[in-house]
Amino acid sequence: MLRTATSLLMLASWAWAALQVDLDSPSSIKTAAKLVAQDLMAYYKGNEPGQTPGILPGPPPAGDYYWWEGGAMWGTMVDYWHYTGDATFNDLTTEALLFQAGAPQNAYMPRNWTASLGNDDQGFWGMSAMLAAEMQYPNPPKDQPQWLELAQAVFNTQASPERHDNECGGGLRWQIPLANIGYDYKNSIANGIFFNLGARLARYTGNRTYSDWADRTWDWVVGVGFMDEDMNVYDGAHVEDNCTDVFKAQFSYNAAVFMQGAAFRYNYTNGTEQARWKDRLARLVNRTIEIFFENGPMVEVSCELPDRITCKTDMLSFKGYAHRWMANTAQLAPFTHDVIMAALRNSTAAAVKSCSGGANGRTCGFRWDTGTYDGLTGAGQEMSALAALTSLLVDQKSISGPVTNSTGGTSVGNPEAGGDPNPFPSAPPVTMGDRVGAGILTALMLSGLVATMLWMSMGWSELEPPPVKRRGRMVLVETGGKFW
């Protein structure tokens, strides 16, 4: 049973800070959101000469942000346009979503990023394209790939047998290339995005194939232990341990991506099937609020600790996705509305108070539970504050929920979109020159190996390989007492 909304109404209507906003006034929220959107877009350099459209500065060490976070940002900007009606950033958004599509396949596997591509990375861009279709965001020119087609291309490549093996009984791996660190890890976010896209494509197109995939993915996630009976959603596990070493860190975007997907399944079903999704969704909503909104303001509990912040740059943006996807859940499943919106309102009031720093006096920080600016700034923090503000606009009479192709959706799809799920070109035939070169290289390597073994056996070296921690989105190697 859902908790009562009144138990969460703890903060005042007015959030007085450098960013001043009346949370009871949609026009005031829109004014504040535009300022935060401007501050967020100040981090974007892709429209400047010599820069790459679509991405935030990076990836490390060139900048703080990995490729996927650009895709997440454009989804935030689609929502911003939908809730506020402000089209100021639409041209940049459209250019970015098309430029990074990865022509000619157009499945968000551009060649520049294939070497570091994860299923979740690709999936974030696909969800932003899907959102554009659902929110009736202006369609691209007819000679360009369309929003629905792009989302279908991502889903089709991820549904390919090449992405699903028998390790741990199924499920997507975190990484796509087998040489990538993390290829041995299956996790909630990769499978949660796949589930989410399947649920949304099923509702938009009416094609049962998508919902069948979504339902199987949910069952696998539960079966492998990434989601337990109390609706705790854990990060993931390693295939060499048959996914029994579940890393039980809980991140808000993991819970929220399943929540939103479950809301789409609830909205699109009926009868006993809908009752099953209603039960799952109600329990997931309650548990997510209990974990991340315990005292009102949202806290990223696994890395936002009382005495220190251990969140990586990626994690600093998670609160925003949770706010956006939970607001969408309240639209799709009205029985969740009051408790979700009460939680989001309290959290947003706290988020606004963090936007009181920097040279402009309104830069947003990361911590929302201190009542002030914490000095920790970045694109993820601005994105989260913007999402928090726009999430409170879902109840405007002029705002509709996600459409389908029978309720106003105009985006053109292609059920066969995506093509080859493998973004890596096949190796050319081996020549005699290749064999000779390989033989020479092998001889040199063996000579070096023998010399190294002799050197170590004689006690000339006491060095040991650094221990490795495998946690969540990255593998951390210990050097000099620190993990990188």
Short mmCIF file of N, CA and C in Angstrom, two decimals, residues 132-258:
data_model
loop_
_atom_site.label_atom_id
_atom_site.label_comp_id
_atom_site.label_asym_id
_atom_site.label_seq_id
_atom_site.Cartn_x
_atom_site.Cartn_y
_atom_site.Cartn_z
N ALA A 132 11.74 11.60 -27.41
CA ALA A 132 11.38 12.58 -28.42
C ALA A 132 10.14 12.13 -29.19
N ALA A 133 10.05 10.84 -29.50
CA ALA A 133 8.86 10.32 -30.19
C ALA A 133 7.63 10.43 -29.31
N GLU A 134 7.77 10.07 -28.04
CA GLU A 134 6.62 10.06 -27.12
C GLU A 134 6.11 11.46 -26.78
N MET A 135 7.00 12.42 -26.75
CA MET A 135 6.62 13.78 -26.36
C MET A 135 6.30 14.67 -27.56
N GLN A 136 6.23 14.07 -28.75
CA GLN A 136 5.92 14.82 -29.97
C GLN A 136 6.92 15.96 -30.20
N TYR A 137 8.16 15.68 -29.84
CA TYR A 137 9.23 16.63 -30.13
C TYR A 137 9.33 16.77 -31.65
N PRO A 138 9.64 17.96 -32.17
CA PRO A 138 9.67 18.16 -33.63
C PRO A 138 10.50 17.10 -34.35
N ASN A 139 9.93 16.52 -35.39
CA ASN A 139 10.60 15.46 -36.13
C ASN A 139 11.78 15.99 -36.93
N PRO A 140 12.80 15.16 -37.15
CA PRO A 140 13.93 15.56 -37.99
C PRO A 140 13.48 15.72 -39.45
N PRO A 141 14.33 16.33 -40.28
CA PRO A 141 14.04 16.36 -41.72
C PRO A 141 13.82 14.94 -42.24
N LYS A 142 13.03 14.81 -43.28
CA LYS A 142 12.65 13.49 -43.78
C LYS A 142 13.83 12.67 -44.29
N ASP A 143 14.92 13.35 -44.67
CA ASP A 143 16.08 12.60 -45.15
C ASP A 143 17.01 12.15 -44.02
N GLN A 144 16.59 12.38 -42.77
CA GLN A 144 17.36 11.97 -41.61
C GLN A 144 16.63 10.84 -40.87
N PRO A 145 17.35 10.05 -40.07
CA PRO A 145 16.66 9.02 -39.27
C PRO A 145 15.67 9.67 -38.32
N GLN A 146 14.57 8.99 -38.07
CA GLN A 146 13.50 9.51 -37.25
C GLN A 146 13.61 8.99 -35.81
N TRP A 147 12.97 9.67 -34.86
CA TRP A 147 13.14 9.34 -33.44
C TRP A 147 12.76 7.90 -33.13
N LEU A 148 11.59 7.47 -33.59
CA LEU A 148 11.16 6.10 -33.31
C LEU A 148 12.10 5.10 -33.96
N GLU A 149 12.51 5.37 -35.17
CA GLU A 149 13.45 4.49 -35.87
C GLU A 149 14.76 4.35 -35.10
N LEU A 150 15.26 5.44 -34.54
CA LEU A 150 16.49 5.39 -33.78
C LEU A 150 16.34 4.53 -32.52
N ALA A 151 15.21 4.69 -31.83
CA ALA A 151 14.98 3.87 -30.63
C ALA A 151 14.85 2.40 -31.00
N GLN A 152 14.18 2.11 -32.11
CA GLN A 152 14.04 0.72 -32.55
C GLN A 152 15.39 0.13 -32.94
N ALA A 153 16.24 0.94 -33.54
CA ALA A 153 17.57 0.46 -33.93
C ALA A 153 18.39 0.05 -32.71
N VAL A 154 18.32 0.87 -31.65
CA VAL A 154 19.03 0.53 -30.42
C VAL A 154 18.47 -0.77 -29.85
N PHE A 155 17.16 -0.86 -29.77
CA PHE A 155 16.55 -2.05 -29.19
C PHE A 155 16.90 -3.29 -30.01
N ASN A 156 16.81 -3.20 -31.33
CA ASN A 156 17.06 -4.36 -32.18
C ASN A 156 18.49 -4.87 -32.05
N THR A 157 19.45 -3.95 -31.99
CA THR A 157 20.84 -4.41 -31.83
C THR A 157 21.04 -5.05 -30.47
N GLN A 158 20.36 -4.54 -29.45
CA GLN A 158 20.52 -5.12 -28.12
C GLN A 158 19.73 -6.42 -27.95
N ALA A 159 18.72 -6.62 -28.76
CA ALA A 159 17.94 -7.86 -28.70
C ALA A 159 18.60 -8.99 -29.50
N SER A 160 19.65 -8.68 -30.23
CA SER A 160 20.33 -9.69 -31.04
C SER A 160 20.92 -10.78 -30.16
N PRO A 161 20.90 -12.04 -30.66
CA PRO A 161 21.55 -13.13 -29.91
C PRO A 161 23.01 -12.87 -29.58
N GLU A 162 23.68 -12.04 -30.37
CA GLU A 162 25.09 -11.74 -30.10
C GLU A 162 25.28 -11.00 -28.78
N ARG A 163 24.24 -10.32 -28.32
CA ARG A 163 24.34 -9.57 -27.06
C ARG A 163 23.87 -10.40 -25.86
N HIS A 164 23.20 -11.50 -26.10
CA HIS A 164 22.64 -12.31 -25.01
C HIS A 164 23.31 -13.69 -25.03
N ASP A 165 24.07 -13.99 -24.00
CA ASP A 165 24.71 -15.29 -23.93
C ASP A 165 24.09 -16.09 -22.77
N ASN A 166 24.63 -17.27 -22.54
CA ASN A 166 24.07 -18.14 -21.51
C ASN A 166 24.71 -17.95 -20.14
N GLU A 167 25.72 -17.08 -20.05
CA GLU A 167 26.33 -16.83 -18.75
C GLU A 167 25.29 -16.23 -17.81
N CYS A 168 25.20 -16.76 -16.61
CA CYS A 168 24.23 -16.31 -15.61
C CYS A 168 22.79 -16.53 -16.08
N GLY A 169 22.62 -17.39 -17.07
CA GLY A 169 21.27 -17.69 -17.54
C GLY A 169 20.69 -16.65 -18.46
N GLY A 170 21.51 -15.73 -18.97
CA GLY A 170 21.02 -14.73 -19.91
C GLY A 170 21.41 -13.33 -19.49
N GLY A 171 20.70 -12.34 -20.03
CA GLY A 171 20.93 -10.95 -19.67
C GLY A 171 22.04 -10.30 -20.47
N LEU A 172 21.98 -8.98 -20.57
CA LEU A 172 23.01 -8.21 -21.26
C LEU A 172 24.23 -8.01 -20.37
N ARG A 173 25.38 -8.03 -21.00
CA ARG A 173 26.59 -7.63 -20.30
C ARG A 173 26.63 -6.11 -20.21
N TRP A 174 27.48 -5.61 -19.29
CA TRP A 174 27.63 -4.17 -19.17
C TRP A 174 28.24 -3.60 -20.45
N GLN A 175 29.39 -4.17 -20.88
CA GLN A 175 30.11 -3.68 -22.04
C GLN A 175 29.76 -4.49 -23.29
N ILE A 176 29.96 -3.89 -24.46
CA ILE A 176 29.71 -4.58 -25.72
C ILE A 176 30.98 -5.24 -26.25
N PRO A 177 32.12 -4.52 -26.39
CA PRO A 177 33.34 -5.17 -26.88
C PRO A 177 33.93 -6.10 -25.82
N LEU A 178 34.30 -7.29 -26.22
CA LEU A 178 34.80 -8.28 -25.25
C LEU A 178 36.13 -7.88 -24.64
N ALA A 179 36.86 -6.94 -25.29
CA ALA A 179 38.14 -6.51 -24.74
C ALA A 179 37.98 -5.44 -23.65
N ASN A 180 36.79 -4.91 -23.49
CA ASN A 180 36.59 -3.81 -22.53
C ASN A 180 36.60 -4.30 -21.09
N ILE A 181 37.20 -3.51 -20.22
CA ILE A 181 37.07 -3.76 -18.79
C ILE A 181 35.59 -3.61 -18.43
N GLY A 182 35.05 -4.64 -17.80
CA GLY A 182 33.64 -4.64 -17.48
C GLY A 182 32.82 -5.56 -18.36
N TYR A 183 33.46 -6.18 -19.36
CA TYR A 183 32.73 -7.13 -20.20
C TYR A 183 32.28 -8.34 -19.40
N ASP A 184 32.99 -8.62 -18.31
CA ASP A 184 32.64 -9.77 -17.48
C ASP A 184 31.55 -9.44 -16.45
N TYR A 185 30.93 -8.27 -16.58
CA TYR A 185 29.97 -7.79 -15.58
C TYR A 185 28.60 -7.64 -16.24
N LYS A 186 27.59 -8.24 -15.62
CA LYS A 186 26.21 -8.02 -16.05
C LYS A 186 25.54 -7.16 -14.98
N ASN A 187 24.82 -6.12 -15.41
CA ASN A 187 24.35 -5.17 -14.42
C ASN A 187 22.91 -4.71 -14.64
N SER A 188 22.41 -4.02 -13.64
CA SER A 188 21.01 -3.59 -13.66
C SER A 188 20.75 -2.50 -14.67
N ILE A 189 21.67 -1.55 -14.83
CA ILE A 189 21.36 -0.43 -15.70
C ILE A 189 21.28 -0.85 -17.15
N ALA A 190 22.18 -1.71 -17.62
CA ALA A 190 22.11 -2.16 -19.01
C ALA A 190 20.81 -2.91 -19.26
N ASN A 191 20.47 -3.82 -18.37
CA ASN A 191 19.25 -4.60 -18.54
C ASN A 191 18.00 -3.79 -18.22
N GLY A 192 18.13 -2.83 -17.30
CA GLY A 192 17.01 -1.95 -16.98
C GLY A 192 16.64 -1.06 -18.15
N ILE A 193 17.62 -0.54 -18.86
CA ILE A 193 17.34 0.29 -20.03
C ILE A 193 16.71 -0.56 -21.13
N PHE A 194 17.21 -1.78 -21.33
CA PHE A 194 16.64 -2.66 -22.34
C PHE A 194 15.18 -2.98 -22.00
N PHE A 195 14.91 -3.29 -20.74
CA PHE A 195 13.53 -3.51 -20.28
C PHE A 195 12.68 -2.26 -20.52
N ASN A 196 13.22 -1.10 -20.15
CA ASN A 196 12.51 0.17 -20.28
C ASN A 196 12.16 0.46 -21.74
N LEU A 197 13.12 0.30 -22.63
CA LEU A 197 12.86 0.54 -24.05
C LEU A 197 11.83 -0.43 -24.60
N GLY A 198 11.92 -1.69 -24.20
CA GLY A 198 10.95 -2.68 -24.66
C GLY A 198 9.53 -2.33 -24.23
N ALA A 199 9.39 -1.93 -22.96
CA ALA A 199 8.06 -1.57 -22.45
C ALA A 199 7.50 -0.37 -23.20
N ARG A 200 8.34 0.59 -23.51
CA ARG A 200 7.88 1.81 -24.18
C ARG A 200 7.58 1.58 -25.66
N LEU A 201 8.42 0.81 -26.32
CA LEU A 201 8.16 0.50 -27.72
C LEU A 201 6.89 -0.33 -27.88
N ALA A 202 6.63 -1.22 -26.93
CA ALA A 202 5.40 -2.02 -26.98
C ALA A 202 4.18 -1.11 -26.92
N ARG A 203 4.20 -0.17 -25.99
CA ARG A 203 3.05 0.73 -25.85
C ARG A 203 2.92 1.65 -27.05
N TYR A 204 4.02 2.15 -27.57
CA TYR A 204 3.96 3.11 -28.68
C TYR A 204 3.49 2.43 -29.97
N THR A 205 4.02 1.24 -30.25
CA THR A 205 3.74 0.59 -31.54
C THR A 205 2.63 -0.45 -31.48
N GLY A 206 2.34 -0.98 -30.28
CA GLY A 206 1.38 -2.07 -30.17
C GLY A 206 1.95 -3.42 -30.53
N ASN A 207 3.25 -3.51 -30.72
CA ASN A 207 3.92 -4.75 -31.11
C ASN A 207 4.27 -5.55 -29.87
N ARG A 208 3.70 -6.74 -29.74
CA ARG A 208 3.88 -7.59 -28.56
C ARG A 208 5.31 -8.10 -28.42
N THR A 209 6.05 -8.15 -29.51
CA THR A 209 7.43 -8.64 -29.43
C THR A 209 8.24 -7.84 -28.42
N TYR A 210 8.03 -6.54 -28.41
CA TYR A 210 8.77 -5.68 -27.47
C TYR A 210 8.40 -5.99 -26.02
N SER A 211 7.13 -6.15 -25.75
CA SER A 211 6.71 -6.41 -24.37
C SER A 211 7.15 -7.80 -23.91
N ASP A 212 7.20 -8.75 -24.83
CA ASP A 212 7.69 -10.09 -24.46
C ASP A 212 9.15 -10.01 -24.01
N TRP A 213 9.96 -9.24 -24.75
CA TRP A 213 11.35 -9.04 -24.35
C TRP A 213 11.44 -8.34 -23.00
N ALA A 214 10.60 -7.33 -22.82
CA ALA A 214 10.62 -6.58 -21.55
C ALA A 214 10.29 -7.49 -20.38
N ASP A 215 9.27 -8.31 -20.54
CA ASP A 215 8.84 -9.18 -19.44
C ASP A 215 9.91 -10.23 -19.13
N ARG A 216 10.53 -10.78 -20.16
CA ARG A 216 11.60 -11.76 -19.93
C ARG A 216 12.78 -11.11 -19.22
N THR A 217 13.08 -9.88 -19.58
CA THR A 217 14.21 -9.19 -18.95
C THR A 217 13.92 -8.93 -17.48
N TRP A 218 12.72 -8.46 -17.16
CA TRP A 218 12.34 -8.26 -15.75
C TRP A 218 12.49 -9.57 -14.98
N ASP A 219 11.99 -10.65 -15.54
CA ASP A 219 12.05 -11.95 -14.85
C ASP A 219 13.49 -12.38 -14.64
N TRP A 220 14.35 -12.13 -15.63
CA TRP A 220 15.76 -12.50 -15.48
C TRP A 220 16.42 -11.68 -14.37
N VAL A 221 16.17 -10.39 -14.34
CA VAL A 221 16.77 -9.52 -13.33
C VAL A 221 16.35 -9.98 -11.92
N VAL A 222 15.10 -10.32 -11.76
CA VAL A 222 14.63 -10.83 -10.47
C VAL A 222 15.25 -12.19 -10.17
N GLY A 223 15.27 -13.05 -11.17
CA GLY A 223 15.80 -14.40 -10.97
C GLY A 223 17.26 -14.44 -10.61
N VAL A 224 18.05 -13.52 -11.17
CA VAL A 224 19.49 -13.52 -10.90
C VAL A 224 19.82 -12.79 -9.59
N GLY A 225 18.84 -12.09 -9.02
CA GLY A 225 19.05 -11.43 -7.74
C GLY A 225 19.43 -9.97 -7.80
N PHE A 226 19.34 -9.35 -8.98
CA PHE A 226 19.62 -7.91 -9.07
C PHE A 226 18.48 -7.09 -8.48
N MET A 227 17.30 -7.66 -8.41
CA MET A 227 16.16 -7.04 -7.71
C MET A 227 15.60 -8.09 -6.76
N ASP A 228 15.53 -7.76 -5.47
CA ASP A 228 15.06 -8.77 -4.51
C ASP A 228 13.57 -8.62 -4.23
N GLU A 229 13.04 -9.46 -3.34
CA GLU A 229 11.61 -9.47 -3.09
C GLU A 229 11.12 -8.20 -2.40
N ASP A 230 12.04 -7.44 -1.79
CA ASP A 230 11.68 -6.16 -1.16
C ASP A 230 11.84 -4.99 -2.12
N MET A 231 12.13 -5.28 -3.38
CA MET A 231 12.27 -4.28 -4.44
C MET A 231 13.53 -3.42 -4.28
N ASN A 232 14.55 -3.96 -3.62
CA ASN A 232 15.87 -3.34 -3.66
C ASN A 232 16.49 -3.68 -5.01
N VAL A 233 17.01 -2.69 -5.70
CA VAL A 233 17.64 -2.91 -6.99
C VAL A 233 19.14 -2.73 -6.84
N TYR A 234 19.89 -3.81 -7.04
CA TYR A 234 21.33 -3.80 -6.84
C TYR A 234 22.06 -3.59 -8.16
N ASP A 235 23.38 -3.34 -8.06
CA ASP A 235 24.12 -2.89 -9.23
C ASP A 235 24.39 -3.98 -10.25
N GLY A 236 24.94 -5.14 -9.84
CA GLY A 236 25.28 -6.16 -10.82
C GLY A 236 26.17 -7.23 -10.24
N ALA A 237 26.72 -8.08 -11.11
CA ALA A 237 27.56 -9.19 -10.67
C ALA A 237 28.42 -9.68 -11.83
N HIS A 238 29.40 -10.55 -11.52
CA HIS A 238 30.37 -11.02 -12.51
C HIS A 238 30.01 -12.40 -13.04
N VAL A 239 30.27 -12.59 -14.34
CA VAL A 239 29.88 -13.84 -14.98
C VAL A 239 30.74 -15.01 -14.51
N GLU A 240 32.01 -14.75 -14.16
CA GLU A 240 32.86 -15.87 -13.73
C GLU A 240 32.39 -16.48 -12.42
N ASP A 241 31.57 -15.74 -11.67
CA ASP A 241 30.96 -16.26 -10.45
C ASP A 241 29.49 -16.62 -10.66
N ASN A 242 29.11 -16.76 -11.93
CA ASN A 242 27.72 -17.07 -12.28
C ASN A 242 26.76 -16.03 -11.69
N CYS A 243 27.24 -14.81 -11.59
CA CYS A 243 26.46 -13.67 -11.08
C CYS A 243 25.94 -13.91 -9.65
N THR A 244 26.71 -14.65 -8.87
CA THR A 244 26.33 -14.87 -7.47
C THR A 244 26.97 -13.84 -6.55
N ASP A 245 27.96 -13.09 -7.05
CA ASP A 245 28.64 -12.08 -6.23
C ASP A 245 27.97 -10.72 -6.40
N VAL A 246 26.68 -10.66 -6.16
CA VAL A 246 25.91 -9.43 -6.43
C VAL A 246 26.46 -8.28 -5.61
N PHE A 247 26.84 -7.21 -6.31
CA PHE A 247 27.32 -5.99 -5.66
C PHE A 247 26.08 -5.20 -5.24
N LYS A 248 25.84 -5.07 -3.94
CA LYS A 248 24.56 -4.58 -3.44
C LYS A 248 24.50 -3.07 -3.23
N ALA A 249 25.32 -2.35 -3.98
CA ALA A 249 25.16 -0.90 -3.99
C ALA A 249 23.85 -0.56 -4.69
N GLN A 250 23.14 0.44 -4.16
CA GLN A 250 21.88 0.86 -4.76
C GLN A 250 22.02 2.29 -5.27
N PHE A 251 21.76 2.46 -6.56
CA PHE A 251 21.80 3.77 -7.19
C PHE A 251 20.41 4.13 -7.69
N SER A 252 20.08 5.40 -7.59
CA SER A 252 18.71 5.84 -7.86
C SER A 252 18.30 5.57 -9.30
N TYR A 253 19.23 5.71 -10.25
CA TYR A 253 18.81 5.53 -11.64
C TYR A 253 18.49 4.08 -11.94
N ASN A 254 19.09 3.12 -11.23
CA ASN A 254 18.71 1.72 -11.40
C ASN A 254 17.27 1.48 -11.00
N ALA A 255 16.90 1.96 -9.81
CA ALA A 255 15.52 1.79 -9.35
C ALA A 255 14.54 2.52 -10.26
N ALA A 256 14.90 3.74 -10.67
CA ALA A 256 13.96 4.57 -11.43
C ALA A 256 13.76 4.07 -12.85
N VAL A 257 14.79 3.48 -13.47
CA VAL A 257 14.62 3.01 -14.84
C VAL A 257 13.68 1.81 -14.87
N PHE A 258 13.73 0.97 -13.84
CA PHE A 258 12.76 -0.12 -13.75
C PHE A 258 11.38 0.40 -13.38
#
